[in-house]
């Protein structure tokens, strides 16, 4: 019966009356503030999770899980090294590669490129670039054919199509009577790929492994061996296992090393955004303090009457804890629902906003991808919900304690 009585009064105090309408308005503002803070947390963290997941997937679609190379960039005994690596747990496939930089020209356009020499058959097993072809096929690269695959943005910048011939200028020069002259080689564009990551689409060019060895004077050497794992998250462990089996003059790295700064930056940004937006939720929840203090002041006579009728200080405290907690729970649940609704429909909302403002909100040249991905993780939503509820409960304690200490005689002296 006491519980019903305390809940009844606590809920009744939430409803507006002409005499305390302003207090109820402040309470409504607190609920809206909690709702928006919780929703903002869920949306921002979902976007950052989605961004990290999407970029990681695209990086692993082009980059290797683990890479074995040498300190001088020329790996001579690579077949034996590939055989050793293939025997390690979690290693599914291996593929050799040659990597170098150069300049590519077509007509009057010149662009810097990262040239990667690959064996089409083996390369298709370690990366997914064969599935990202806009035109042509990865198998179009033939030894001695001097064909080349270009990223879609690189092809656009040069103004080339499949079948056009481009000139590749390599850093290694030829010594002539006139001095050092750059080496030039003409390649035929046999395909265009799009991995939806600007860094690769605008700079990567792929040629056959044998052609790369000839062009960069590698002989039978390669730049390294790429490994594909059954679980990319095991890359650091596999790297250590492989490195312990290889000669000391080899260098073993994994995708977390290659992109370490990027992923650390994302993690730091995620933590900072979580802290900043949690402070917004905290400000909104502690607005409940001022609301409840005003309610306690306004209800001094009511509290005194309840005390004279036999209500204990604990019961008085429960009334105001219930009032504040209901407001906190309402704001939190509304925020969770609103946040999940927005986060799960960003792929619809953002294009509408872009159409209204007439501009691209997420340019791929700056943000690597051109849309807002979203990955709602239950752990983040649970943590946000619990933090908001705990803050709302803490906000009710002081006003409720103050109400419980009200002395009936003092409160009714001037009534």
CSV table of C-alpha atoms in Angstrom, one decimal:
chain,number,residue,atom,x,y,z
A,1,UNK,CA,0.0,0.0,0.0
A,2,UNK,CA,2.9,2.4,0.9
A,3,UNK,CA,4.5,1.7,-2.5
A,4,UNK,CA,1.2,2.5,-4.3
A,5,UNK,CA,0.8,5.7,-2.3
A,6,UNK,CA,4.3,6.9,-3.0
A,7,UNK,CA,4.1,6.0,-6.7
A,8,UNK,CA,0.7,7.7,-7.0
A,9,UNK,CA,1.9,11.0,-5.5
A,10,UNK,CA,5.3,10.9,-7.4
A,11,UNK,CA,3.5,10.5,-10.7
A,12,UNK,CA,0.9,13.1,-9.8
A,13,UNK,CA,3.6,15.7,-9.2
A,14,UNK,CA,4.8,15.2,-12.8
A,15,UNK,CA,1.5,16.5,-14.3
A,16,UNK,CA,1.2,20.2,-14.8
A,17,UNK,CA,-1.1,22.4,-12.8
A,18,UNK,CA,-1.7,26.1,-13.2
A,19,UNK,CA,0.2,26.8,-10.0
A,20,UNK,CA,3.3,24.8,-10.9
A,21,UNK,CA,3.1,24.8,-14.7
A,22,UNK,CA,6.6,26.4,-14.9
A,23,UNK,CA,8.1,23.6,-12.9
A,24,UNK,CA,6.5,21.0,-15.1
A,25,UNK,CA,7.9,22.9,-18.2
A,26,UNK,CA,11.4,22.8,-16.7
A,27,UNK,CA,10.9,19.1,-16.1
A,28,UNK,CA,9.8,18.6,-19.7
A,29,UNK,CA,12.9,20.5,-20.9
A,30,UNK,CA,15.1,18.1,-18.8
A,31,UNK,CA,13.4,15.1,-20.4
A,32,UNK,CA,13.9,16.5,-23.9
A,33,UNK,CA,17.6,17.2,-23.0
A,34,UNK,CA,18.2,13.7,-21.9
A,35,UNK,CA,16.4,12.3,-25.0
A,36,UNK,CA,18.5,14.4,-27.3
A,37,UNK,CA,21.8,13.7,-25.5
A,38,UNK,CA,21.2,9.9,-25.5
A,39,UNK,CA,20.1,10.0,-29.1
A,40,UNK,CA,23.2,12.0,-30.1
A,41,UNK,CA,25.4,9.5,-28.3
A,42,UNK,CA,23.9,6.5,-30.1
A,43,UNK,CA,23.9,8.2,-33.5
A,44,UNK,CA,27.5,9.4,-33.3
A,45,UNK,CA,29.0,6.2,-31.9
A,46,UNK,CA,27.0,4.1,-34.5
A,47,UNK,CA,28.5,6.3,-37.3
A,48,UNK,CA,32.0,6.0,-35.9
A,49,UNK,CA,31.6,2.2,-35.6
A,50,UNK,CA,30.3,2.0,-39.1
A,51,UNK,CA,33.0,4.3,-40.5
A,52,UNK,CA,35.7,2.1,-38.8
A,53,UNK,CA,34.1,-1.1,-40.0
A,54,UNK,CA,33.6,0.1,-43.5
A,55,UNK,CA,37.2,1.5,-43.9
A,56,UNK,CA,38.7,-1.6,-42.4
A,57,UNK,CA,36.7,-3.8,-44.8
A,58,UNK,CA,37.8,-1.7,-47.8
A,59,UNK,CA,41.4,-1.6,-46.6
A,60,UNK,CA,41.5,-5.4,-46.3
A,61,UNK,CA,39.9,-5.7,-49.7
A,62,UNK,CA,43.1,-4.3,-51.2
A,63,UNK,CA,45.8,-4.5,-48.6
A,64,UNK,CA,47.1,-7.8,-47.3
A,65,UNK,CA,46.4,-9.2,-43.8
A,66,UNK,CA,50.1,-10.0,-43.3
A,67,UNK,CA,53.0,-8.9,-45.5
A,68,UNK,CA,56.5,-10.4,-45.6
A,69,UNK,CA,59.2,-8.3,-47.2
A,70,UNK,CA,62.9,-7.5,-46.8
A,71,UNK,CA,64.6,-4.4,-45.5
A,72,UNK,CA,66.0,-3.5,-48.9
A,73,UNK,CA,62.7,-4.1,-50.7
A,74,UNK,CA,64.0,-7.1,-52.7
A,75,UNK,CA,63.0,-10.6,-51.5
A,76,UNK,CA,65.1,-13.2,-53.2
A,77,UNK,CA,64.0,-16.5,-51.7
A,78,UNK,CA,60.3,-15.8,-51.7
A,79,UNK,CA,59.0,-19.2,-52.8
A,80,UNK,CA,60.6,-20.8,-49.7
A,81,UNK,CA,59.3,-18.0,-47.5
A,82,UNK,CA,55.8,-18.4,-49.0
A,83,UNK,CA,55.9,-22.1,-48.3
A,84,UNK,CA,56.9,-21.6,-44.7
A,85,UNK,CA,54.2,-19.0,-44.2
A,86,UNK,CA,51.5,-21.2,-45.8
A,87,UNK,CA,52.1,-23.9,-43.1
A,88,UNK,CA,51.2,-21.5,-40.3
A,89,UNK,CA,47.8,-21.7,-38.6
A,90,UNK,CA,45.1,-19.3,-39.9
A,91,UNK,CA,47.0,-18.7,-43.2
A,92,UNK,CA,44.8,-19.5,-46.2
A,93,UNK,CA,46.6,-18.1,-49.2
A,94,UNK,CA,49.9,-16.5,-50.2
A,95,UNK,CA,50.8,-14.3,-53.2
A,96,UNK,CA,54.0,-12.5,-54.3
A,97,UNK,CA,54.0,-8.9,-55.3
A,98,UNK,CA,56.2,-6.1,-56.6
A,99,UNK,CA,55.6,-2.6,-55.3
A,100,UNK,CA,57.1,0.7,-56.6
A,101,UNK,CA,56.2,4.3,-57.4
A,102,UNK,CA,56.1,6.1,-60.7
A,103,UNK,CA,54.5,8.8,-62.8
A,104,UNK,CA,51.8,8.0,-65.3
A,105,UNK,CA,51.0,10.3,-68.3
A,106,UNK,CA,48.3,10.4,-70.9
A,107,UNK,CA,48.0,13.3,-73.3
A,108,UNK,CA,48.8,16.3,-71.2
A,109,UNK,CA,47.8,14.7,-67.8
A,110,UNK,CA,50.4,13.4,-65.4
A,111,UNK,CA,49.7,11.7,-62.1
A,112,UNK,CA,51.8,10.0,-59.4
A,113,UNK,CA,50.9,6.3,-59.0
A,114,UNK,CA,51.7,3.4,-56.7
A,115,UNK,CA,52.4,0.5,-59.1
A,116,UNK,CA,51.8,-3.0,-57.9
A,117,UNK,CA,53.0,-6.0,-59.8
A,118,UNK,CA,50.8,-9.1,-59.1
A,119,UNK,CA,50.2,-12.6,-60.3
A,120,UNK,CA,46.5,-12.4,-61.3
A,121,UNK,CA,45.7,-16.0,-60.3
A,122,UNK,CA,47.3,-15.8,-56.9
A,123,UNK,CA,46.3,-12.2,-56.2
A,124,UNK,CA,42.7,-13.0,-56.6
A,125,UNK,CA,42.9,-15.4,-53.7
A,126,UNK,CA,44.4,-12.9,-51.2
A,127,UNK,CA,42.3,-9.8,-52.0
A,128,UNK,CA,38.9,-9.1,-53.4
A,129,UNK,CA,39.9,-6.6,-56.0
A,130,UNK,CA,38.8,-9.0,-58.8
A,131,UNK,CA,35.2,-8.5,-57.6
A,132,UNK,CA,35.5,-4.7,-57.8
A,133,UNK,CA,36.2,-4.4,-61.5
A,134,UNK,CA,34.2,-1.7,-63.3
A,135,UNK,CA,35.6,-2.7,-66.7
A,136,UNK,CA,37.8,-5.6,-67.8
A,137,UNK,CA,39.1,-8.4,-65.6
A,138,UNK,CA,42.1,-9.0,-63.3
A,139,UNK,CA,42.9,-12.0,-65.6
A,140,UNK,CA,43.5,-9.4,-68.4
A,141,UNK,CA,47.0,-9.0,-67.0
A,142,UNK,CA,49.3,-11.3,-69.0
A,143,UNK,CA,53.1,-11.8,-68.7
A,144,UNK,CA,54.8,-9.8,-71.5
A,145,UNK,CA,51.5,-8.2,-72.5
A,146,UNK,CA,52.2,-5.0,-70.5
A,147,UNK,CA,48.6,-4.4,-69.6
A,148,UNK,CA,47.6,-2.3,-66.7
A,149,UNK,CA,44.6,-1.9,-64.4
A,150,UNK,CA,43.8,1.6,-63.0
A,151,UNK,CA,41.7,2.8,-60.2
A,152,UNK,CA,38.5,4.5,-61.4
A,153,UNK,CA,39.4,7.9,-60.0
A,154,UNK,CA,42.9,7.7,-61.5
A,155,UNK,CA,41.5,6.7,-64.9
A,156,UNK,CA,39.1,9.7,-64.7
A,157,UNK,CA,41.9,12.1,-63.8
A,158,UNK,CA,44.0,10.9,-66.7
A,159,UNK,CA,41.0,10.7,-69.0
A,160,UNK,CA,41.6,7.2,-70.2
A,161,UNK,CA,39.4,4.2,-71.1
A,162,UNK,CA,40.0,0.5,-71.6
A,163,UNK,CA,42.2,0.1,-74.7
A,164,UNK,CA,44.0,3.4,-74.3
A,165,UNK,CA,47.8,3.4,-74.0
A,166,UNK,CA,49.4,5.2,-71.0
A,167,UNK,CA,53.1,5.9,-70.4
A,168,UNK,CA,54.6,4.9,-67.1
A,169,UNK,CA,57.8,6.7,-66.0
A,170,UNK,CA,59.9,4.8,-63.4
A,171,UNK,CA,62.4,6.2,-60.9
A,172,UNK,CA,65.2,4.0,-62.2
A,173,UNK,CA,66.9,5.9,-65.0
A,174,UNK,CA,69.0,4.9,-68.0
A,175,UNK,CA,72.5,6.3,-68.2
A,176,UNK,CA,73.1,7.9,-71.6
A,177,UNK,CA,75.7,10.2,-73.1
A,178,UNK,CA,73.3,13.0,-72.3
A,179,UNK,CA,73.2,12.0,-68.7
A,180,UNK,CA,70.6,10.1,-66.6
A,181,UNK,CA,67.3,9.8,-68.4
A,182,UNK,CA,64.1,8.4,-66.9
A,183,UNK,CA,62.8,5.1,-68.1
A,184,UNK,CA,59.5,5.1,-70.0
A,185,UNK,CA,57.3,2.2,-70.8
A,186,UNK,CA,53.9,2.2,-72.6
A,187,UNK,CA,51.1,0.1,-71.1
A,188,UNK,CA,47.7,-0.7,-72.4
A,189,UNK,CA,44.7,-0.2,-70.1
A,190,UNK,CA,43.0,-3.6,-69.8
A,191,UNK,CA,40.7,-2.8,-66.9
A,192,UNK,CA,39.4,-0.3,-64.3
A,193,UNK,CA,38.6,-1.2,-60.7
A,194,UNK,CA,36.7,0.7,-58.0
A,195,UNK,CA,37.1,-0.2,-54.3
A,196,UNK,CA,35.2,2.8,-53.1
A,197,UNK,CA,38.2,4.1,-51.2
A,198,UNK,CA,39.7,7.3,-52.7
A,199,UNK,CA,43.2,6.6,-51.6
A,200,UNK,CA,43.3,3.4,-53.8
A,201,UNK,CA,41.0,4.5,-56.5
A,202,UNK,CA,43.1,7.6,-57.2
A,203,UNK,CA,46.6,6.2,-56.9
A,204,UNK,CA,46.8,2.4,-57.4
A,205,UNK,CA,47.8,0.9,-60.7
A,206,UNK,CA,48.3,-2.9,-61.2
A,207,UNK,CA,50.5,-4.7,-63.7
A,208,UNK,CA,51.6,-8.3,-64.2
A,209,UNK,CA,54.2,-9.6,-61.8
A,210,UNK,CA,56.7,-10.6,-64.6
A,211,UNK,CA,56.2,-7.2,-66.3
A,212,UNK,CA,56.9,-5.4,-63.0
A,213,UNK,CA,60.1,-7.5,-62.4
A,214,UNK,CA,61.3,-6.5,-65.9
A,215,UNK,CA,60.3,-2.9,-65.6
A,216,UNK,CA,61.9,-2.3,-62.2
A,217,UNK,CA,64.9,-4.6,-62.8
A,218,UNK,CA,64.0,-7.0,-60.0
A,219,UNK,CA,65.2,-10.1,-61.8
A,220,UNK,CA,63.5,-13.1,-60.2
A,221,UNK,CA,63.1,-11.2,-56.9
A,222,UNK,CA,59.9,-9.6,-55.5
A,223,UNK,CA,59.1,-6.9,-53.1
A,224,UNK,CA,57.3,-9.3,-50.7
A,225,UNK,CA,54.7,-12.0,-50.1
A,226,UNK,CA,51.1,-11.2,-49.1
A,227,UNK,CA,49.2,-13.5,-46.8
A,228,UNK,CA,45.4,-14.0,-46.5
A,229,UNK,CA,44.1,-15.3,-43.1
A,230,UNK,CA,40.8,-17.0,-42.2
A,231,UNK,CA,40.4,-14.3,-39.6
A,232,UNK,CA,41.9,-10.8,-40.1
A,233,UNK,CA,41.7,-10.1,-36.4
A,234,UNK,CA,44.3,-12.8,-35.8
A,235,UNK,CA,46.9,-10.9,-37.9
A,236,UNK,CA,49.1,-9.7,-35.0
A,237,UNK,CA,49.3,-13.3,-33.7
A,238,UNK,CA,50.1,-14.8,-37.1
A,239,UNK,CA,52.7,-12.1,-37.7
A,240,UNK,CA,54.6,-13.1,-34.6
A,241,UNK,CA,54.3,-16.8,-35.5
A,242,UNK,CA,55.5,-16.3,-39.0
A,243,UNK,CA,58.3,-14.0,-38.0
A,244,UNK,CA,59.8,-16.6,-35.6
A,245,UNK,CA,60.1,-19.1,-38.5
A,246,UNK,CA,61.7,-16.8,-41.0
A,247,UNK,CA,65.3,-15.5,-41.5
A,248,UNK,CA,66.3,-12.4,-39.6
A,249,UNK,CA,66.7,-10.3,-42.7
A,250,UNK,CA,62.9,-10.4,-43.4
A,251,UNK,CA,60.4,-7.9,-42.2
A,252,UNK,CA,56.9,-9.0,-41.2
A,253,UNK,CA,54.0,-6.6,-40.8
A,254,UNK,CA,50.3,-6.8,-40.6
A,255,UNK,CA,47.4,-4.6,-41.5
A,256,UNK,CA,47.1,-3.1,-38.0
A,257,UNK,CA,50.8,-1.9,-38.3
A,258,UNK,CA,50.3,-0.4,-41.7
A,259,UNK,CA,47.1,1.5,-40.7
A,260,UNK,CA,47.9,1.9,-37.0
A,261,UNK,CA,47.8,5.7,-36.9
A,262,UNK,CA,44.4,5.8,-38.6
A,263,UNK,CA,42.7,3.2,-36.3
A,264,UNK,CA,44.3,4.8,-33.2
A,265,UNK,CA,42.9,8.1,-34.2
A,266,UNK,CA,39.4,6.7,-34.7
A,267,UNK,CA,39.5,5.1,-31.3
A,268,UNK,CA,40.7,8.3,-29.6
A,269,UNK,CA,38.0,10.3,-31.4
A,270,UNK,CA,35.4,7.7,-30.4
A,271,UNK,CA,36.4,7.9,-26.7
A,272,UNK,CA,36.5,11.7,-26.8
A,273,UNK,CA,33.0,11.9,-28.4
A,274,UNK,CA,31.7,9.5,-25.9
A,275,UNK,CA,33.0,11.7,-23.0
A,276,UNK,CA,31.8,14.9,-24.6
A,277,UNK,CA,28.3,13.7,-25.4
A,278,UNK,CA,28.0,11.9,-22.0
A,279,UNK,CA,28.6,15.4,-20.4
A,280,UNK,CA,25.7,16.7,-22.4
A,281,UNK,CA,23.5,13.9,-21.0
A,282,UNK,CA,24.9,14.7,-17.5
A,283,UNK,CA,23.9,18.4,-17.9
A,284,UNK,CA,20.4,17.3,-18.9
A,285,UNK,CA,20.0,14.9,-16.1
A,286,UNK,CA,21.3,17.3,-13.5
A,287,UNK,CA,18.6,19.8,-14.7
A,288,UNK,CA,16.4,17.4,-12.8
A,289,UNK,CA,18.1,18.6,-9.6
A,290,UNK,CA,16.8,22.2,-10.1
A,291,UNK,CA,13.4,20.9,-11.1
A,292,UNK,CA,13.1,18.7,-8.0
A,293,UNK,CA,14.4,21.4,-5.8
A,294,UNK,CA,11.7,23.8,-7.1
A,295,UNK,CA,9.1,21.0,-6.6
A,296,UNK,CA,10.2,20.4,-3.0
A,297,UNK,CA,10.0,24.1,-2.3
A,298,UNK,CA,6.6,24.3,-3.9
A,299,UNK,CA,5.3,21.3,-2.0
A,300,UNK,CA,6.5,22.2,1.5
A,301,UNK,CA,2.9,22.3,2.8
A,302,UNK,CA,2.0,19.0,1.1
A,303,UNK,CA,5.1,17.3,2.6
A,304,UNK,CA,4.2,18.6,6.1
A,305,UNK,CA,0.7,17.3,5.8
A,306,UNK,CA,1.9,13.9,4.7
A,307,UNK,CA,4.3,13.8,7.6
A,308,UNK,CA,1.6,14.7,10.1
A,309,UNK,CA,-0.6,11.9,8.6
A,310,UNK,CA,2.2,9.4,9.4
A,311,UNK,CA,4.4,9.3,6.3
A,312,UNK,CA,8.0,8.5,7.2
A,313,UNK,CA,11.0,10.5,5.9
A,314,UNK,CA,11.9,7.4,3.7
A,315,UNK,CA,8.4,7.6,2.1
A,316,UNK,CA,8.8,11.3,1.4
A,317,UNK,CA,12.2,10.6,-0.2
A,318,UNK,CA,10.8,7.8,-2.3
A,319,UNK,CA,8.1,10.1,-3.7
A,320,UNK,CA,10.6,12.5,-5.2
A,321,UNK,CA,13.0,9.8,-6.2
A,322,UNK,CA,10.1,8.2,-8.2
A,323,UNK,CA,9.3,11.6,-9.8
A,324,UNK,CA,12.8,12.3,-10.9
A,325,UNK,CA,13.5,8.7,-12.0
A,326,UNK,CA,10.3,8.5,-14.1
A,327,UNK,CA,11.5,11.7,-15.9
A,328,UNK,CA,15.0,10.2,-16.4
A,329,UNK,CA,13.6,6.8,-17.6
A,330,UNK,CA,11.2,8.5,-20.0
A,331,UNK,CA,14.0,10.7,-21.5
A,332,UNK,CA,16.4,7.8,-21.7
A,333,UNK,CA,14.0,5.4,-23.4
A,334,UNK,CA,12.8,8.1,-25.8
A,335,UNK,CA,16.4,8.9,-26.6
A,336,UNK,CA,17.3,5.3,-27.2
A,337,UNK,CA,14.3,4.9,-29.6
A,338,UNK,CA,15.0,8.1,-31.4
A,339,UNK,CA,18.7,7.4,-31.7
A,340,UNK,CA,18.1,3.9,-33.0
A,341,UNK,CA,15.6,5.2,-35.5
A,342,UNK,CA,18.0,7.8,-36.9
A,343,UNK,CA,21.1,5.6,-36.8
A,344,UNK,CA,19.3,2.7,-38.7
A,345,UNK,CA,18.0,5.1,-41.4
A,346,UNK,CA,21.1,7.3,-42.1
A,347,UNK,CA,21.4,5.8,-45.6
A,348,UNK,CA,18.0,7.4,-46.4
A,349,UNK,CA,18.2,10.6,-44.3
A,350,UNK,CA,21.7,11.8,-45.5
A,351,UNK,CA,20.9,11.7,-49.3
A,352,UNK,CA,17.7,13.7,-48.6
A,353,UNK,CA,19.7,16.4,-46.7
A,354,UNK,CA,22.3,16.5,-49.5
A,355,UNK,CA,19.5,16.9,-52.0
A,356,UNK,CA,18.0,19.8,-50.0
A,357,UNK,CA,21.3,21.7,-49.4
A,358,UNK,CA,22.5,20.8,-52.9
A,359,UNK,CA,26.0,19.8,-51.7
A,360,UNK,CA,27.9,16.6,-50.8
A,361,UNK,CA,28.1,16.4,-47.1
A,362,UNK,CA,30.8,13.6,-47.1
A,363,UNK,CA,33.3,14.2,-49.9
A,364,UNK,CA,35.3,11.0,-50.5
A,365,UNK,CA,38.6,13.0,-51.1
A,366,UNK,CA,38.5,14.1,-47.4
A,367,UNK,CA,36.7,11.2,-45.6
A,368,UNK,CA,37.8,8.3,-47.7
A,369,UNK,CA,34.2,7.3,-48.3
A,370,UNK,CA,31.3,9.3,-49.6
A,371,UNK,CA,28.4,8.3,-47.3
A,372,UNK,CA,27.7,7.9,-43.6
A,373,UNK,CA,27.9,4.2,-42.6
A,374,UNK,CA,26.2,3.1,-39.4
A,375,UNK,CA,27.0,0.1,-37.2
A,376,UNK,CA,24.7,-0.1,-34.2
A,377,UNK,CA,26.4,-2.1,-31.5
A,378,UNK,CA,24.4,-3.4,-28.6
A,379,UNK,CA,27.2,-2.9,-26.1
A,380,UNK,CA,27.3,0.8,-26.8
A,381,UNK,CA,23.5,1.2,-26.6
A,382,UNK,CA,23.5,-0.7,-23.3
A,383,UNK,CA,26.3,1.4,-21.8
A,384,UNK,CA,24.7,4.6,-22.9
A,385,UNK,CA,21.3,3.6,-21.4
A,386,UNK,CA,22.8,2.5,-18.1
A,387,UNK,CA,24.9,5.7,-17.8
A,388,UNK,CA,21.9,7.9,-18.4
A,389,UNK,CA,19.7,6.0,-15.9
A,390,UNK,CA,22.4,6.1,-13.2
A,391,UNK,CA,22.9,9.8,-13.8
A,392,UNK,CA,19.2,10.4,-13.6
A,393,UNK,CA,18.9,8.4,-10.3
A,394,UNK,CA,21.9,10.3,-8.8
A,395,UNK,CA,20.3,13.6,-9.7
A,396,UNK,CA,17.2,12.8,-7.6
A,397,UNK,CA,19.0,12.0,-4.4
A,398,UNK,CA,19.8,15.4,-3.0
A,399,UNK,CA,16.4,17.0,-3.6
A,400,UNK,CA,14.7,13.9,-2.2
A,401,UNK,CA,16.9,13.9,0.9
A,402,UNK,CA,16.2,17.6,1.4
A,403,UNK,CA,12.4,16.9,1.1
A,404,UNK,CA,12.7,14.1,3.7
A,405,UNK,CA,14.3,16.5,6.2
A,406,UNK,CA,11.3,18.9,6.1
A,407,UNK,CA,9.9,19.6,9.5
A,408,UNK,CA,6.1,19.8,9.6
A,409,UNK,CA,5.9,22.5,12.2
A,410,UNK,CA,8.3,24.8,10.3
A,411,UNK,CA,6.6,24.1,6.9
A,412,UNK,CA,3.1,24.9,8.3
A,413,UNK,CA,4.0,27.9,10.4
A,414,UNK,CA,2.8,30.5,7.9
A,415,UNK,CA,0.1,28.4,6.2
